[in-house]
CSV table of C-alpha atoms and ligand atoms in Angstrom, one decimal:
chain,number,residue,atom,x,y,z
A,64,MET,CA,-17.6,13.5,-3.0
A,65,CYS,CA,-14.0,14.4,-3.9
A,66,LEU,CA,-14.0,18.0,-2.7
A,67,LEU,CA,-15.4,19.6,0.3
A,68,ALA,CA,-16.0,23.2,1.1
A,69,LEU,CA,-13.6,23.5,4.0
A,70,CYS,CA,-14.9,26.8,5.3
A,71,LEU,CA,-18.5,27.8,5.0
A,72,PRO,CA,-19.1,31.4,5.7
A,73,ALA,CA,-19.4,32.1,9.4
A,74,ALA,CA,-22.8,33.6,8.8
A,75,ALA,CA,-24.2,30.6,7.0
A,76,ARG,CA,-27.2,29.1,8.8
A,77,ALA,CA,-28.6,25.7,8.1
A,78,ASP,CA,-31.4,27.3,6.2
A,79,ASP,CA,-28.9,29.0,3.9
A,80,SER,CA,-28.2,25.7,2.3
A,81,ARG,CA,-30.1,22.8,0.7
A,82,THR,CA,-28.8,19.2,0.4
A,83,PHE,CA,-30.5,16.8,-2.0
A,84,PHE,CA,-29.7,13.7,-4.0
A,85,ALA,CA,-29.7,14.0,-7.7
A,86,MET,CA,-27.7,12.9,-10.7
A,87,ASP,CA,-26.6,9.9,-8.6
A,88,THR,CA,-24.8,12.0,-6.0
A,89,VAL,CA,-25.3,14.2,-3.0
A,90,MET,CA,-25.5,17.9,-3.8
A,91,THR,CA,-25.5,21.0,-1.5
A,92,VAL,CA,-26.2,24.5,-2.6
A,93,THR,CA,-25.3,27.3,-0.1
A,94,VAL,CA,-26.6,30.8,-0.6
A,95,PRO,CA,-25.8,33.0,2.4
A,96,GLY,CA,-28.9,35.0,3.1
A,97,GLY,CA,-30.8,33.2,0.4
A,98,SER,CA,-34.4,32.3,0.6
A,99,GLU,CA,-36.1,28.9,0.7
A,100,ALA,CA,-37.7,29.8,-2.6
A,101,LEU,CA,-34.3,30.4,-4.2
A,102,LEU,CA,-32.9,27.1,-2.9
A,103,SER,CA,-36.0,25.3,-4.2
A,104,ALA,CA,-35.5,26.9,-7.6
A,105,CYS,CA,-31.9,25.5,-7.6
A,106,GLU,CA,-33.0,22.0,-6.7
A,107,ASP,CA,-35.8,22.1,-9.3
A,108,GLU,CA,-33.4,23.2,-11.9
A,109,VAL,CA,-31.0,20.3,-11.3
A,110,ARG,CA,-34.0,17.9,-11.4
A,111,ARG,CA,-35.2,19.4,-14.6
A,112,LEU,CA,-31.8,18.9,-16.2
A,113,GLU,CA,-31.5,15.4,-14.8
A,114,ALA,CA,-34.8,14.5,-16.5
A,115,LEU,CA,-33.3,15.6,-19.8
A,116,PHE,CA,-29.9,14.0,-19.5
A,117,SER,CA,-30.3,10.9,-17.4
A,118,VAL,CA,-29.2,7.7,-19.2
A,119,THR,CA,-31.2,5.4,-16.8
A,120,ASP,CA,-34.5,7.4,-16.8
A,121,GLU,CA,-36.3,5.9,-19.8
A,122,SER,CA,-38.2,9.1,-20.5
A,123,SER,CA,-35.1,11.3,-20.8
A,124,GLU,CA,-34.0,12.7,-24.1
A,125,ILE,CA,-30.7,10.7,-23.9
A,126,ALA,CA,-32.4,7.4,-23.0
A,127,ARG,CA,-34.8,7.9,-26.0
A,128,LEU,CA,-31.9,8.7,-28.3
A,129,ASN,CA,-30.2,5.5,-27.1
A,130,ALA,CA,-33.3,3.4,-27.5
A,131,GLU,CA,-34.4,4.7,-30.8
A,132,GLY,CA,-31.1,5.7,-32.4
A,133,ARG,CA,-32.5,9.1,-33.3
A,134,ALA,CA,-34.0,12.0,-31.4
A,135,VAL,CA,-34.8,15.7,-31.7
A,136,LEU,CA,-33.1,17.2,-28.7
A,137,SER,CA,-34.0,20.3,-26.6
A,138,ASP,CA,-31.5,23.2,-27.0
A,139,GLU,CA,-29.9,22.3,-23.7
A,140,THR,CA,-29.4,18.6,-24.4
A,141,ALA,CA,-28.1,19.5,-27.9
A,142,ALA,CA,-25.7,22.1,-26.3
A,143,LEU,CA,-24.4,19.6,-23.8
A,144,LEU,CA,-24.0,16.7,-26.3
A,145,GLY,CA,-22.4,19.1,-28.8
A,146,GLY,CA,-20.0,20.4,-26.1
A,147,ALA,CA,-19.1,16.9,-25.2
A,148,LEU,CA,-18.3,16.0,-28.8
A,149,ASP,CA,-16.1,19.2,-29.1
A,150,ALA,CA,-14.3,18.1,-25.9
A,151,ALA,CA,-13.8,14.6,-27.4
A,152,ALA,CA,-12.1,16.2,-30.4
A,153,LEU,CA,-10.0,18.5,-28.2
A,154,THR,CA,-8.8,15.6,-26.0
A,155,ASP,CA,-8.2,13.3,-28.9
A,156,GLY,CA,-11.0,11.0,-27.7
A,157,ALA,CA,-9.9,10.7,-24.1
A,158,LEU,CA,-13.4,12.0,-23.2
A,159,ASP,CA,-15.8,9.8,-25.1
A,160,VAL,CA,-19.5,9.9,-24.3
A,161,THR,CA,-20.1,6.7,-26.3
A,162,LEU,CA,-18.3,4.6,-23.7
A,163,TYR,CA,-21.7,3.7,-22.2
A,164,PRO,CA,-22.0,0.1,-23.4
A,165,VAL,CA,-18.6,-0.6,-21.9
A,166,VAL,CA,-19.2,1.2,-18.6
A,167,ARG,CA,-22.6,-0.7,-18.4
A,168,ALA,CA,-21.0,-4.1,-19.0
A,169,TRP,CA,-18.6,-3.5,-16.1
A,170,GLY,CA,-21.6,-2.9,-13.9
A,171,PHE,CA,-21.0,0.7,-13.1
A,172,THR,CA,-24.5,1.8,-13.9
A,173,THR,CA,-26.2,-0.8,-11.8
A,174,GLY,CA,-23.7,-1.8,-9.1
A,175,ASP,CA,-23.7,-5.4,-10.4
A,176,TYR,CA,-19.9,-5.3,-10.9
A,177,ARG,CA,-18.1,-7.8,-13.1
A,178,VAL,CA,-15.0,-8.0,-15.3
A,179,PRO,CA,-16.0,-8.6,-18.9
A,180,ASP,CA,-13.7,-11.0,-20.8
A,181,ASP,CA,-11.5,-9.9,-23.8
A,182,GLY,CA,-14.0,-11.2,-26.4
A,183,GLU,CA,-16.9,-9.3,-24.8
A,184,LEU,CA,-14.8,-6.1,-24.6
A,185,ALA,CA,-13.7,-6.3,-28.2
A,186,ALA,CA,-17.3,-6.6,-29.3
A,187,LEU,CA,-18.4,-3.7,-27.1
A,188,LEU,CA,-15.5,-1.5,-28.2
A,189,ALA,CA,-16.8,-1.7,-31.8
A,190,LEU,CA,-19.7,0.3,-30.5
A,191,VAL,CA,-17.5,3.0,-29.0
A,192,GLY,CA,-16.3,6.1,-30.9
A,193,TRP,CA,-17.6,9.7,-30.5
A,194,GLN,CA,-17.2,10.2,-34.3
A,195,GLN,CA,-20.2,7.9,-34.8
A,196,VAL,CA,-22.5,10.4,-33.2
A,197,THR,CA,-24.3,12.8,-35.6
A,198,LEU,CA,-25.7,16.0,-34.3
A,199,GLU,CA,-27.2,18.4,-36.8
A,200,ASP,CA,-29.7,21.2,-36.2
A,201,GLY,CA,-30.6,19.7,-32.8
A,202,GLU,CA,-31.3,16.3,-34.2
A,203,ALA,CA,-29.0,13.5,-33.0
A,204,SER,CA,-28.6,10.0,-34.5
A,205,LEU,CA,-26.5,7.0,-33.6
A,206,PRO,CA,-25.7,3.8,-35.5
A,207,PRO,CA,-27.3,0.6,-34.1
A,208,GLY,CA,-25.9,-0.4,-30.7
A,209,VAL,CA,-24.1,2.9,-30.1
A,210,MET,CA,-25.3,4.7,-26.9
A,211,VAL,CA,-24.3,8.0,-25.2
A,212,ASP,CA,-24.0,8.9,-21.6
A,213,LEU,CA,-23.4,12.5,-20.5
A,214,GLY,CA,-22.5,11.5,-16.9
A,215,SER,CA,-18.9,12.8,-17.3
A,216,VAL,CA,-20.1,16.4,-18.0
A,217,ALA,CA,-23.7,16.8,-16.8
A,218,LYS,CA,-22.8,18.0,-13.3
A,219,GLY,CA,-20.4,20.6,-14.5
A,220,PHE,CA,-23.1,21.8,-17.0
A,221,ALA,CA,-25.7,21.9,-14.2
A,222,SER,CA,-23.3,23.9,-12.0
A,223,ASP,CA,-23.0,26.6,-14.7
A,224,ARG,CA,-26.8,26.7,-15.0
A,225,LEU,CA,-27.3,27.1,-11.2
A,226,ALA,CA,-24.7,29.9,-11.2
A,227,ALA,CA,-26.6,31.7,-14.0
A,228,LEU,CA,-29.9,31.2,-12.2
A,229,LEU,CA,-28.5,32.6,-9.0
A,230,ARG,CA,-26.8,35.5,-10.7
A,231,GLY,CA,-30.0,36.3,-12.5
A,232,SER,CA,-31.7,36.5,-9.1
A,233,GLY,CA,-29.2,39.0,-7.9
A,234,VAL,CA,-27.1,36.6,-5.8
A,235,THR,CA,-23.4,37.7,-5.6
A,236,SER,CA,-22.1,34.9,-3.2
A,237,ALA,CA,-22.9,31.2,-3.3
A,238,LEU,CA,-21.3,27.8,-3.2
A,239,ILE,CA,-22.7,25.2,-5.5
A,240,ASP,CA,-21.4,21.7,-4.7
A,241,LEU,CA,-22.9,19.1,-7.1
A,242,GLY,CA,-21.2,15.9,-5.8
A,243,GLY,CA,-17.7,17.4,-5.9
A,244,ASN,CA,-18.4,19.5,-9.0
A,245,ILE,CA,-18.0,22.8,-7.2
A,246,TYR,CA,-18.9,26.2,-8.5
A,247,CYS,CA,-17.9,29.2,-6.3
A,248,LEU,CA,-20.1,32.2,-7.2
A,249,GLY,CA,-18.4,35.4,-6.3
A,250,ALA,CA,-16.4,35.5,-3.1
A,251,LYS,CA,-17.6,34.7,0.5
A,252,ARG,CA,-19.8,37.5,1.9
A,253,ASN,CA,-16.9,38.8,3.9
A,254,GLY,CA,-15.0,39.4,0.6
A,255,SER,CA,-12.5,36.6,1.0
A,256,ALA,CA,-12.1,33.8,-1.6
A,257,TRP,CA,-13.8,30.5,-1.2
A,258,ARG,CA,-11.4,27.8,0.0
A,259,ILE,CA,-12.0,24.4,-1.6
A,260,GLY,CA,-10.2,21.3,-0.3
A,261,VAL,CA,-8.9,18.8,-2.8
A,262,ARG,CA,-9.1,15.2,-1.6
A,263,ASP,CA,-6.2,12.9,-1.2
A,264,PRO,CA,-6.8,10.2,-3.9
A,265,ASP,CA,-5.6,7.6,-1.5
A,266,GLY,CA,-9.2,7.4,-0.2
A,267,SER,CA,-8.2,8.4,3.4
A,268,GLY,CA,-10.6,11.3,3.3
A,269,GLU,CA,-7.7,13.7,4.0
A,270,TYR,CA,-6.8,16.6,1.8
A,271,ILE,CA,-3.8,17.3,-0.3
A,272,GLY,CA,-4.4,21.0,-0.1
A,273,VAL,CA,-6.8,23.9,-0.5
A,274,VAL,CA,-7.4,26.2,-3.5
A,275,ALA,CA,-8.6,29.7,-3.0
A,276,VAL,CA,-11.1,30.7,-5.8
A,277,THR,CA,-13.8,33.3,-6.7
A,278,ASP,CA,-16.2,33.0,-9.6
A,279,LYS,CA,-14.8,29.7,-10.7
A,280,ALA,CA,-15.5,26.0,-10.9
A,281,VAL,CA,-13.3,23.5,-9.1
A,282,VAL,CA,-13.8,19.9,-10.4
A,283,THR,CA,-11.9,16.7,-9.5
A,284,SER,CA,-12.0,13.3,-11.2
A,285,GLY,CA,-10.5,10.3,-9.5
A,286,SER,CA,-11.2,6.6,-9.4
A,287,TYR,CA,-11.3,6.6,-5.6
A,288,GLU,CA,-14.7,8.3,-6.0
A,289,ARG,CA,-16.3,5.1,-7.4
A,290,PHE,CA,-14.7,1.7,-7.8
A,291,PHE,CA,-15.1,-1.9,-7.0
A,292,VAL,CA,-12.7,-4.6,-5.8
A,293,ALA,CA,-12.7,-7.9,-7.7
A,294,LYS,CA,-12.4,-11.3,-6.0
A,295,ASP,CA,-8.7,-11.4,-6.7
A,296,GLY,CA,-8.3,-8.0,-5.0
A,297,THR,CA,-7.8,-5.9,-8.1
A,298,VAL,CA,-9.3,-2.5,-7.8
A,299,TYR,CA,-11.3,-1.2,-10.8
A,300,GLY,CA,-12.2,2.5,-11.1
A,301,HIS,CA,-15.0,4.2,-12.9
A,302,ILE,CA,-13.1,6.2,-15.4
A,303,PHE,CA,-12.4,4.2,-18.6
A,304,ASP,CA,-9.8,4.4,-21.3
A,305,PRO,CA,-11.8,4.5,-24.6
A,306,ALA,CA,-8.8,2.8,-26.3
A,307,THR,CA,-9.0,-0.3,-24.2
A,308,GLY,CA,-12.4,-0.5,-22.7
A,309,ARG,CA,-10.8,-0.9,-19.3
A,310,PRO,CA,-10.5,1.4,-16.3
A,311,ALA,CA,-7.8,3.9,-17.2
A,312,GLU,CA,-4.4,3.4,-15.6
A,313,SER,CA,-2.6,6.3,-17.0
A,314,GLY,CA,-0.4,7.1,-14.0
A,315,ILE,CA,-2.6,10.0,-13.0
A,316,VAL,CA,-4.8,9.1,-10.0
A,317,SER,CA,-6.5,12.5,-9.5
A,318,ALA,CA,-7.1,15.4,-11.8
A,319,THR,CA,-8.5,18.8,-10.7
A,320,VAL,CA,-9.4,21.6,-13.0
A,321,ILE,CA,-10.2,25.2,-12.0
A,322,GLY,CA,-11.8,27.6,-14.5
A,323,PRO,CA,-14.7,29.8,-15.2
A,324,CYS,CA,-16.8,27.1,-16.9
A,325,GLY,CA,-18.0,24.1,-14.9
A,326,PHE,CA,-18.8,22.1,-18.0
A,327,GLN,CA,-15.3,22.6,-19.4
A,328,CYS,CA,-13.7,21.7,-16.1
A,329,ASP,CA,-15.8,18.6,-15.8
A,330,ALA,CA,-14.9,17.5,-19.3
A,331,LEU,CA,-11.3,18.2,-18.8
A,332,THR,CA,-10.8,16.4,-15.5
A,333,THR,CA,-12.2,13.1,-16.9
A,334,ALA,CA,-10.1,13.5,-20.0
A,335,LEU,CA,-6.8,14.4,-18.2
A,336,TYR,CA,-7.3,11.4,-15.9
A,337,VAL,CA,-7.4,9.1,-19.0
A,338,MET,CA,-4.6,10.9,-20.9
A,339,GLY,CA,-1.7,10.5,-18.5
A,340,LEU,CA,1.0,13.0,-17.7
A,341,GLU,CA,2.6,13.5,-21.1
A,342,ARG,CA,-0.6,14.0,-23.1
A,343,ALA,CA,-2.1,16.0,-20.2
A,344,GLU,CA,0.8,18.4,-20.1
A,345,ALA,CA,0.7,18.9,-23.9
A,346,LEU,CA,-3.0,19.7,-23.8
A,347,LEU,CA,-2.7,22.0,-20.8
A,348,GLU,CA,0.1,24.0,-22.6
A,349,THR,CA,-2.5,24.9,-25.2
A,350,LEU,CA,-5.4,25.9,-22.9
A,351,GLU,CA,-5.7,29.4,-21.6
A,352,GLY,CA,-7.9,30.4,-18.6
A,353,VAL,CA,-7.9,27.1,-16.8
A,354,ASP,CA,-5.6,25.7,-14.2
A,355,ALA,CA,-5.0,22.0,-13.3
A,356,LEU,CA,-3.6,20.0,-10.4
A,357,LEU,CA,-2.7,16.4,-11.1
A,358,VAL,CA,-1.6,13.7,-8.7
A,359,ASP,CA,0.4,10.9,-10.1
A,360,ALA,CA,0.6,7.3,-8.9
A,361,GLU,CA,3.7,8.1,-6.8
A,362,GLY,CA,1.9,10.9,-5.0
A,363,GLU,CA,3.8,13.6,-6.9
A,364,LEU,CA,1.9,16.9,-7.6
A,365,TRP,CA,1.8,18.5,-11.1
A,366,ALA,CA,0.2,21.9,-11.4
A,367,THR,CA,-0.2,24.9,-13.8
A,368,GLY,CA,1.3,28.3,-12.9
A,369,GLY,CA,-2.0,29.9,-11.9
A,370,LEU,CA,-2.0,27.8,-8.8
A,371,ARG,CA,1.3,29.2,-7.5
A,372,GLU,CA,-0.6,31.9,-5.7
A,373,THR,CA,-3.9,30.0,-5.0
A,374,PHE,CA,-3.0,26.4,-4.0
A,375,THR,CA,-1.8,25.6,-0.5
A,376,PRO,CA,-0.7,22.0,0.0
A,377,MET,CA,-1.5,20.6,3.4
A,378,GLY,CA,-1.2,17.5,5.6
A,379,ALA,CA,1.0,14.8,4.1
A,380,TYR,CA,1.6,17.1,1.2
A,381,SER,CA,2.5,20.3,3.0
A,382,ALA,CA,6.2,19.9,2.1
A,383,ALA,CA,5.6,18.4,-1.3
A,384,ALA,CA,7.6,19.7,-4.2
A,385,ILE,CA,5.2,20.7,-7.0
A,386,HIS,CA,6.2,20.1,-10.7
A,387,TRP,CA,5.1,23.2,-12.5
A,388,ILE,CA,3.6,22.6,-16.0
A,389,ARG,CA,3.4,26.2,-17.3
B,885,LIG,P1,-16.3,12.1,-14.0
B,885,LIG,O1,-16.7,11.6,-12.6
B,885,LIG,O2,-16.8,13.4,-14.4
B,885,LIG,O3,-14.9,11.9,-14.2
B,885,LIG,O4,-17.1,11.1,-15.0
B,885,LIG,C1,-16.9,9.7,-14.9
B,885,LIG,C2,-18.1,9.0,-15.4
B,885,LIG,O5,-18.3,9.2,-16.8
B,885,LIG,C3,-18.0,7.5,-15.2
B,885,LIG,O6,-18.7,7.1,-14.0
B,885,LIG,C4,-18.7,6.9,-16.4
B,885,LIG,O7,-20.1,6.8,-16.3
B,885,LIG,C5,-18.4,7.9,-17.5
B,885,LIG,N1,-17.0,7.7,-18.1
B,885,LIG,C6,-16.0,6.9,-17.7
B,885,LIG,N2,-14.9,7.1,-18.5
B,885,LIG,C7,-15.3,8.0,-19.4
B,885,LIG,C8,-14.6,8.6,-20.5
B,885,LIG,N3,-13.3,8.3,-20.8
B,885,LIG,N4,-15.2,9.5,-21.2
B,885,LIG,C9,-16.5,9.9,-21.0
B,885,LIG,N5,-17.2,9.3,-19.9
B,885,LIG,C10,-16.6,8.4,-19.2
B,886,LIG,MG1,-16.0,14.9,-15.6
């Protein structure tokens, strides 16, 4: 959705890739020289994880936890929920998987969009707060009315699982695109880095530039990916500020994170979008092994030093000055 593989390997045939709809988005897995069986295994793996994590599928572990307030979780669901709670602590609650009652009230789960009034939001915000989730020895529990949604991290987690599955099958080169949560396994078969385009958050479909990566995830969060326009013309995006219960307006309009763990990148992009520049910079100063590219509301670019060699701005941004964070 937000990112596109600009250059597929010249040798890639249509049957080297599989496109399918899962986790509410279009996914494409490309394995140059890969077999049908391998691509099917990837699709099956995503569907297996979706059946565990989906908030709307009543039989999923997360839906059961939400309905019953308590559930014994599989190792994978417990790992993902635990990781999301750790990320909430790291980001001072900017990532908060208990936002679900708020996100649902705005209609983002059903498409029946509406703007809740202040009273409704205040009541719903009382149900929000990641510290309310208890997870011990694989058993999770929630106070009445509190609900979790792992949608902000599930695709990144799934991309890590697919990379592990493919590596375990001896694959050394693949491109996993789970609705813009991209994982580049190895390099392209000709040995050059994968080149991943980062979308212009203005919604034009253009790119602000390209990052060259091997063996890393590239994940972007931006409200241009999913939003609705109210009758008065106000645009409401799908990433919420847990402090207000309203779509975040932090001054960051797009956050891209590049690093070895798709889950971590997915968690961080959502959080950085909410945090705004000052908090985002402070967090990025403390994180090693990941790079970030932020676009602010004025169209200025902010990036960490690892991108000096690997990011090439393009189009309207080709001459843009980049503010370096570290
Ligand atoms: P992403 O596309 O990874 O940035 O995740 C955004 C999705 O996660 C939204 O569509 C919501 O369902 C949910 N969400 C929105 N805001 C937050 C937040 N601050 N923390 C956790 N999940 C969120
Ligand atoms: Mg995310």
